CSV table of C-alpha atoms and ligand atoms in Angstrom, one decimal:
chain,number,residue,atom,x,y,z
J,1,MET,CA,37.4,-18.1,2.8
J,2,ILE,CA,33.9,-17.3,1.6
J,3,ASP,CA,31.1,-15.9,3.4
J,4,LEU,CA,27.8,-16.1,2.2
J,5,THR,CA,25.8,-15.1,5.4
J,6,VAL,CA,23.9,-11.7,5.7
J,7,GLU,CA,22.4,-9.8,8.1
J,8,PHE,CA,18.8,-8.9,8.0
J,9,ALA,CA,16.9,-7.4,10.9
J,10,GLY,CA,18.5,-8.8,13.5
J,11,TYR,CA,18.9,-12.1,11.9
J,12,THR,CA,22.0,-14.0,10.5
J,13,LEU,CA,21.2,-15.9,7.4
J,14,LYS,CA,23.1,-18.6,6.0
J,15,ASN,CA,22.9,-17.1,2.5
J,16,PRO,CA,20.5,-14.3,0.9
J,17,ILE,CA,18.5,-16.4,-0.9
J,18,THR,CA,14.8,-16.6,0.1
J,19,THR,CA,11.7,-17.6,-1.8
J,20,ALA,CA,9.2,-15.1,-3.4
J,21,SER,CA,5.8,-15.4,-1.7
J,22,GLY,CA,2.9,-17.4,-3.6
J,23,THR,CA,5.4,-19.2,-6.0
J,24,PHE,CA,7.1,-21.9,-3.1
J,25,GLY,CA,4.1,-22.4,-1.1
J,26,SER,CA,5.6,-23.4,2.3
J,27,GLY,CA,8.0,-25.7,0.6
J,28,MET,CA,6.4,-29.0,1.0
J,29,GLU,CA,5.9,-29.7,-2.8
J,30,TYR,CA,9.6,-28.5,-3.6
J,31,SER,CA,11.0,-30.5,-0.9
J,32,GLY,CA,11.8,-33.4,-3.0
J,33,PHE,CA,14.2,-30.8,-5.2
J,34,VAL,CA,15.2,-28.6,-2.5
J,35,ASP,CA,17.0,-29.0,0.9
J,36,LEU,CA,15.0,-26.2,2.4
J,37,GLY,CA,17.9,-25.8,5.3
J,38,ARG,CA,20.1,-25.1,2.5
J,39,LEU,CA,18.1,-21.6,2.1
J,40,GLY,CA,18.8,-18.3,3.5
J,41,ALA,CA,15.2,-18.2,4.5
J,42,VAL,CA,12.0,-19.5,3.4
J,43,THR,CA,9.0,-16.8,2.4
J,44,THR,CA,5.5,-18.6,2.6
J,45,LYS,CA,2.4,-17.9,0.4
J,46,GLY,CA,0.5,-15.2,1.8
J,47,VAL,CA,-1.7,-16.0,4.8
J,48,SER,CA,-5.2,-15.0,5.8
J,49,ASP,CA,-7.1,-14.7,8.9
J,50,LYS,CA,-10.1,-16.9,7.4
J,51,PRO,CA,-9.6,-19.3,4.1
J,52,TRP,CA,-9.9,-17.4,0.9
J,53,GLU,CA,-10.9,-19.3,-2.2
J,54,GLY,CA,-9.0,-16.9,-4.7
J,55,ASN,CA,-10.9,-15.3,-7.9
J,56,PRO,CA,-12.3,-17.5,-11.0
J,57,THR,CA,-10.4,-19.3,-13.0
J,58,PRO,CA,-8.4,-19.1,-15.7
J,59,ARG,CA,-6.0,-17.1,-13.5
J,60,VAL,CA,-2.6,-18.0,-14.9
J,61,THR,CA,-1.3,-17.6,-18.5
J,62,GLU,CA,2.0,-17.6,-20.0
J,63,THR,CA,3.8,-14.4,-21.6
J,64,PRO,CA,6.7,-13.5,-23.3
J,65,SER,CA,9.9,-14.2,-20.4
J,66,GLY,CA,7.0,-14.6,-17.9
J,67,MET,CA,3.5,-15.3,-16.7
J,68,MET,CA,0.6,-13.1,-15.3
J,69,ASN,CA,-1.5,-14.3,-12.4
J,70,ALA,CA,-4.7,-13.6,-10.7
J,71,ILE,CA,-4.7,-16.1,-8.1
J,72,GLY,CA,-6.2,-13.9,-5.6
J,73,LEU,CA,-4.6,-15.0,-2.5
J,74,GLN,CA,-6.3,-18.3,-2.1
J,75,ASN,CA,-5.0,-19.8,1.0
J,76,PRO,CA,-6.5,-22.2,3.7
J,77,GLY,CA,-6.2,-19.7,6.5
J,78,VAL,CA,-4.1,-19.2,9.6
J,79,ASP,CA,-5.6,-22.3,11.6
J,80,VAL,CA,-4.4,-24.8,8.8
J,81,PHE,CA,-1.6,-22.7,8.3
J,82,ILE,CA,-0.5,-23.2,12.0
J,83,GLU,CA,-1.0,-27.0,12.1
J,84,ARG,CA,0.2,-27.8,8.5
J,85,ASP,CA,2.7,-25.7,7.2
J,86,LEU,CA,4.5,-24.5,10.3
J,87,GLY,CA,4.2,-28.0,11.6
J,88,PHE,CA,6.0,-29.4,8.3
J,89,LEU,CA,8.7,-26.4,8.4
J,90,GLU,CA,9.8,-26.9,11.8
J,91,ALA,CA,11.8,-30.1,10.7
J,92,PHE,CA,14.3,-27.7,8.8
J,93,ASP,CA,16.9,-25.4,10.1
J,94,VAL,CA,15.6,-22.3,8.2
J,95,PRO,CA,13.8,-19.0,9.4
J,96,VAL,CA,10.6,-18.9,8.0
J,97,ILE,CA,9.3,-15.3,6.9
J,98,VAL,CA,5.7,-15.7,6.7
J,99,ASN,CA,3.6,-13.3,4.4
J,100,VAL,CA,0.5,-11.8,5.4
J,101,CYS,CA,-2.1,-10.3,3.5
J,102,GLY,CA,-6.1,-9.3,4.3
J,103,HIS,CA,-8.6,-7.0,3.3
J,104,SER,CA,-8.7,-4.9,6.2
J,105,GLU,CA,-6.5,-3.9,8.9
J,106,GLU,CA,-8.3,-6.0,11.4
J,107,GLU,CA,-7.7,-8.8,9.2
J,108,TYR,CA,-3.8,-8.2,9.0
J,109,GLU,CA,-3.8,-8.0,12.6
J,110,ALA,CA,-6.1,-10.9,13.6
J,111,VAL,CA,-2.7,-13.3,11.9
J,112,LEU,CA,0.0,-11.5,13.1
J,113,GLU,CA,-1.9,-11.8,16.8
J,114,ARG,CA,-2.4,-15.5,15.9
J,115,LEU,CA,1.4,-15.7,15.1
J,116,SER,CA,3.4,-13.0,16.9
J,117,GLU,CA,4.8,-15.4,20.0
J,118,ASP,CA,4.9,-18.6,17.5
J,119,ARG,CA,8.5,-19.7,17.7
J,120,ARG,CA,8.5,-21.2,14.4
J,121,VAL,CA,8.1,-17.8,12.8
J,122,SER,CA,11.2,-15.8,12.6
J,123,MET,CA,9.8,-12.4,10.7
J,124,PHE,CA,6.5,-11.1,9.1
J,125,GLU,CA,6.2,-9.9,5.2
J,126,ILE,CA,3.0,-7.5,5.0
J,127,ASN,CA,1.8,-7.9,1.6
J,128,VAL,CA,0.2,-4.6,1.0
J,129,SER,CA,0.5,-4.8,-2.9
J,130,CYS,CA,-1.4,-7.5,-4.2
J,131,PRO,CA,-3.1,-6.4,-7.3
J,132,ASN,CA,-5.6,-9.2,-7.5
J,133,VAL,CA,-7.8,-8.9,-4.6
J,134,LYS,CA,-11.0,-6.4,-5.0
J,135,GLN,CA,-10.5,-4.0,-1.7
J,136,GLY,CA,-7.8,-3.7,0.7
J,137,ALA,CA,-4.5,-5.1,0.0
J,138,ILE,CA,-3.4,-2.6,-3.1
J,139,GLN,CA,-4.9,0.8,-1.3
J,140,PHE,CA,-2.5,-0.1,1.4
J,141,GLY,CA,0.3,-0.2,-0.8
J,142,THR,CA,-0.1,2.9,-2.7
J,143,ASP,CA,-1.0,5.7,-0.7
J,144,PRO,CA,1.9,6.6,1.5
J,145,ASP,CA,-0.4,8.0,4.1
J,146,MET,CA,-2.2,4.8,4.2
J,147,LEU,CA,1.0,2.6,4.2
J,148,THR,CA,2.5,4.5,7.0
J,149,ASP,CA,-0.6,3.9,8.7
J,150,ILE,CA,-0.8,0.0,8.3
J,151,THR,CA,3.1,-0.4,8.9
J,152,LYS,CA,2.2,1.1,12.6
J,153,LYS,CA,-0.6,-1.3,13.1
J,154,CYS,CA,1.3,-4.1,12.0
J,155,LYS,CA,4.0,-3.6,14.4
J,156,ALA,CA,2.2,-3.0,17.3
J,157,LYS,CA,0.6,-6.6,16.9
J,158,ALA,CA,3.7,-8.2,15.8
J,159,GLY,CA,5.3,-8.8,18.9
J,160,LYS,CA,9.2,-8.7,18.9
J,161,LYS,CA,9.4,-9.8,15.0
J,162,PRO,CA,10.4,-8.0,12.8
J,163,VAL,CA,8.3,-6.9,10.2
J,164,ILE,CA,8.8,-6.4,6.2
J,165,MET,CA,6.3,-4.3,3.7
J,166,LYS,CA,6.0,-5.8,0.6
J,167,LEU,CA,5.9,-3.1,-2.1
J,168,THR,CA,4.0,-2.5,-5.3
J,169,PRO,CA,5.6,-1.4,-8.0
J,170,ASN,CA,2.2,0.0,-9.4
J,171,VAL,CA,3.2,3.5,-8.3
J,172,THR,CA,5.0,6.5,-9.5
J,173,SER,CA,7.2,7.4,-6.5
J,174,ILE,CA,8.8,4.0,-5.6
J,175,ALA,CA,11.0,5.8,-3.1
J,176,ASP,CA,8.2,7.9,-1.5
J,177,MET,CA,6.5,4.4,-0.4
J,178,ALA,CA,10.0,2.8,0.8
J,179,ARG,CA,9.9,6.1,3.2
J,180,ALA,CA,6.2,5.6,4.5
J,181,ALA,CA,7.1,2.1,5.3
J,182,GLU,CA,10.1,3.2,7.1
J,183,GLU,CA,8.2,6.2,8.9
J,184,GLY,CA,5.9,3.7,10.1
J,185,GLY,CA,8.4,1.4,11.8
J,186,ALA,CA,8.9,-0.8,9.0
J,187,ASP,CA,12.1,-3.3,10.0
J,188,GLY,CA,12.5,-4.1,6.4
J,189,ILE,CA,10.9,-3.6,2.7
J,190,SER,CA,10.6,-6.3,0.2
J,191,LEU,CA,10.1,-5.3,-3.8
J,192,ILE,CA,9.0,-5.9,-6.0
J,193,ASN,CA,5.2,-7.3,-6.4
J,194,THR,CA,3.8,-7.8,-9.7
J,195,LEU,CA,3.5,-5.5,-12.0
J,196,THR,CA,-0.5,-5.0,-13.1
J,197,ALA,CA,-1.0,-6.3,-16.8
J,198,MET,CA,-3.8,-7.5,-19.4
J,199,LYS,CA,-3.9,-10.2,-21.8
J,200,ILE,CA,-6.5,-10.6,-24.6
J,201,ASP,CA,-7.2,-13.5,-26.6
J,202,ILE,CA,-8.1,-12.0,-30.1
J,203,TYR,CA,-10.1,-15.1,-31.8
J,204,ARG,CA,-12.7,-15.6,-28.5
J,205,ARG,CA,-12.7,-11.8,-28.2
J,206,SER,CA,-12.5,-11.9,-24.3
J,207,PHE,CA,-10.0,-11.2,-21.6
J,208,VAL,CA,-7.4,-13.9,-21.1
J,209,LEU,CA,-7.8,-14.1,-17.3
J,210,ALA,CA,-11.2,-14.3,-15.9
J,211,ASN,CA,-10.1,-11.0,-13.4
J,212,LYS,CA,-9.3,-9.3,-16.6
J,213,THR,CA,-6.2,-8.0,-15.4
J,214,GLY,CA,-3.2,-10.2,-13.7
J,215,GLY,CA,0.2,-9.5,-12.2
J,216,LEU,CA,3.2,-9.9,-14.4
J,217,SER,CA,6.0,-11.9,-13.2
J,218,GLY,CA,9.2,-13.3,-14.3
J,219,PRO,CA,12.2,-12.5,-16.5
J,220,ALA,CA,10.4,-9.9,-18.3
J,221,ILE,CA,10.2,-7.8,-15.3
J,222,HIS,CA,13.6,-8.0,-13.9
J,223,PRO,CA,15.1,-4.5,-14.8
J,224,VAL,CA,12.2,-3.2,-13.4
J,225,ALA,CA,12.9,-4.8,-10.2
J,226,VAL,CA,16.6,-3.6,-10.2
J,227,ARG,CA,15.8,-0.1,-11.2
J,228,MET,CA,13.1,0.0,-8.4
J,229,VAL,CA,15.5,-1.6,-5.5
J,230,TYR,CA,17.9,0.7,-6.3
J,231,GLU,CA,15.6,3.8,-6.0
J,232,ALA,CA,13.9,2.5,-3.0
J,233,SER,CA,16.9,1.2,-0.9
J,234,HIS,CA,18.7,4.5,-1.4
J,235,ALA,CA,15.6,6.6,-0.2
J,236,VAL,CA,15.8,4.6,3.2
J,237,LYS,CA,18.3,2.9,6.0
J,238,ILE,CA,16.1,-0.3,6.2
J,239,PRO,CA,17.2,-3.2,5.0
J,240,VAL,CA,15.8,-4.6,1.5
J,241,ILE,CA,14.7,-8.0,0.1
J,242,GLY,CA,14.7,-7.5,-3.7
J,243,MET,CA,12.7,-9.7,-6.0
J,244,GLY,CA,11.6,-9.9,-9.7
J,245,GLY,CA,12.4,-12.0,-12.4
J,246,VAL,CA,15.6,-13.6,-10.9
J,247,ALA,CA,16.4,-16.2,-12.7
J,248,SER,CA,20.1,-17.1,-12.1
J,249,TYR,CA,22.9,-16.2,-10.1
J,250,GLU,CA,23.8,-12.8,-11.8
J,251,ASP,CA,20.4,-11.6,-11.8
J,252,ALA,CA,21.0,-12.2,-7.7
J,253,VAL,CA,24.0,-10.3,-7.5
J,254,GLU,CA,22.7,-7.7,-9.8
J,255,LEU,CA,20.0,-7.0,-7.0
J,256,MET,CA,22.3,-7.1,-4.5
J,257,MET,CA,24.1,-4.6,-6.2
J,258,ALA,CA,21.4,-2.3,-6.6
J,259,GLY,CA,20.7,-2.4,-2.8
J,260,ALA,CA,18.9,-5.7,-1.9
J,261,SER,CA,20.4,-7.5,1.3
J,262,VAL,CA,18.4,-10.5,0.5
J,263,VAL,CA,17.0,-11.7,-2.9
J,264,GLY,CA,13.5,-13.7,-3.3
J,265,VAL,CA,13.3,-16.1,-6.3
J,266,GLY,CA,9.8,-16.4,-7.5
J,267,MET,CA,8.1,-17.2,-11.0
J,268,MET,CA,11.2,-19.4,-12.2
J,269,ASN,CA,10.6,-21.7,-9.4
J,270,PHE,CA,8.1,-22.9,-11.5
J,271,ALA,CA,10.0,-23.3,-13.9
J,272,GLU,CA,13.1,-25.1,-12.6
J,273,PRO,CA,12.2,-26.2,-9.2
J,274,ASP,CA,15.7,-26.6,-7.8
J,275,ILE,CA,16.8,-23.1,-8.7
J,276,THR,CA,17.4,-21.5,-5.7
J,277,ILE,CA,20.1,-23.9,-4.7
J,278,ARG,CA,21.6,-23.4,-8.5
J,279,ILE,CA,21.8,-19.8,-7.6
J,280,ILE,CA,22.9,-19.9,-4.0
J,281,ASP,CA,26.0,-22.5,-5.7
J,282,GLY,CA,26.4,-19.7,-8.4
J,283,ILE,CA,26.7,-16.9,-6.0
J,284,GLU,CA,29.8,-19.1,-4.4
J,285,ARG,CA,31.3,-19.8,-7.8
J,286,TYR,CA,30.8,-15.7,-8.4
J,287,MET,CA,32.5,-15.1,-5.4
J,288,LYS,CA,35.6,-17.6,-5.8
J,289,ASP,CA,35.9,-16.0,-9.6
J,290,THR,CA,36.1,-12.7,-8.3
J,291,GLY,CA,38.0,-12.8,-5.2
J,292,LEU,CA,35.0,-11.5,-3.2
J,293,GLU,CA,35.2,-12.8,0.4
J,294,ARG,CA,32.0,-11.6,1.7
J,295,ILE,CA,28.8,-11.4,-0.1
J,296,ARG,CA,27.2,-8.9,2.4
J,297,ASP,CA,30.0,-6.1,1.2
J,298,ILE,CA,28.6,-6.1,-2.6
J,299,THR,CA,25.1,-5.0,-1.1
J,300,GLY,CA,24.3,-1.4,-2.7
J,301,ILE,CA,27.5,-0.8,-3.7
J,302,LEU,CA,26.6,1.3,-6.4
B,1,FMN,C1,1.7,-17.5,-8.9
B,1,FMN,C2,2.0,-16.5,-7.9
B,1,FMN,C3,1.2,-16.1,-6.7
B,1,FMN,C4,1.8,-15.1,-6.1
B,1,FMN,N1,1.3,-14.9,-4.5
B,1,FMN,C5,2.0,-13.9,-4.1
B,1,FMN,C6,1.5,-13.9,-2.3
B,1,FMN,O1,0.4,-14.6,-1.6
B,1,FMN,N2,1.5,-12.7,-2.0
B,1,FMN,C7,3.0,-11.8,-2.2
B,1,FMN,O2,3.2,-11.1,-1.3
B,1,FMN,N3,3.3,-12.2,-3.4
B,1,FMN,C8,2.9,-12.8,-4.4
B,1,FMN,N4,3.4,-13.0,-5.5
B,1,FMN,C9,4.3,-12.3,-5.8
B,1,FMN,C10,6.1,-12.6,-5.9
B,1,FMN,O3,6.3,-13.0,-4.4
B,1,FMN,C11,7.0,-11.6,-6.4
B,1,FMN,O4,6.9,-10.5,-5.6
B,1,FMN,C12,6.5,-11.5,-8.0
B,1,FMN,O5,6.3,-12.6,-8.6
B,1,FMN,C13,7.6,-10.9,-8.5
B,1,FMN,O6,8.8,-12.1,-8.5
B,1,FMN,P1,9.0,-13.3,-9.4
B,1,FMN,O7,9.5,-12.4,-11.1
B,1,FMN,O8,10.6,-13.6,-9.3
B,1,FMN,O9,8.2,-14.3,-9.6
B,1,FMN,C14,3.0,-14.1,-6.2
B,1,FMN,C15,3.4,-14.2,-7.6
B,1,FMN,C16,3.0,-15.2,-8.6
B,1,FMN,C17,3.6,-15.3,-9.7
């Protein structure tokens, strides 16, 4: 008997695999490759109150074992999201985690107010960690007092839905940030967002990305994610979604052993669009091979 289910913030997920925000849209583009109903949850691209244009191009570039992006949270805004994306997702038997972004407290609150009663939304993931937008976002995620405060405000507007705070790795102590989110009443935390990075074109003598800096993701950052998930999960009692460079079932199991209850697959969706399903199948094989009956039993064993 193999039990792939995991508990997360009051939900029982079919398995521990979700998508990392911004790498899977709302699943439409992937639905030819992935049966969305097989995922533990779909985590959407960041949704803001009003449409955001994002940053000027070029805004993505490849790096050894990864990529850098400075998309700047481009999205069509919550009205289009409700109509188009939630309209699409409701056909699938899969919990939806809506990733929320904003420049100010009021902007986060406005999105939460619009969605707090929507039965198609299971949980919120609050992006207080995007390194690519000029104001807001990253400030909330790097100052513990601000993080506690914004967590409380998001909780107040989220109705009965769980609130997961998404943390940035661009801090000195990830444990302090995890504690700050817990103190604000978060139902869970997710980490890591991208690591701030820079790339220079030596022949053009210019920055490769128009934004100068970008967020590094992919296998290059996986060992950093393992360390941070371990430190954050041991600092708090609330559950953790671990992500960062997951490219195989081994990487997913590793993040769970470090302390994650759920694992997000990000950049690798671009390289291998059906990777989420192959990771779920791989975890099942791993359990059979090692005699593990319940996947939830490995969370935080180290
Ligand atoms: C192109 C791109 C867009 C992203 N957009 C978002 C976003 O809208 N909101 C968010 O919280 N994280 C966003 N992220 C961060 C990812 O969700 C994830 O935390 C990070 O990339 C690390 O995981 P990975 O190495 O598996 O990609 C984005 C990442 C990439 C590569």
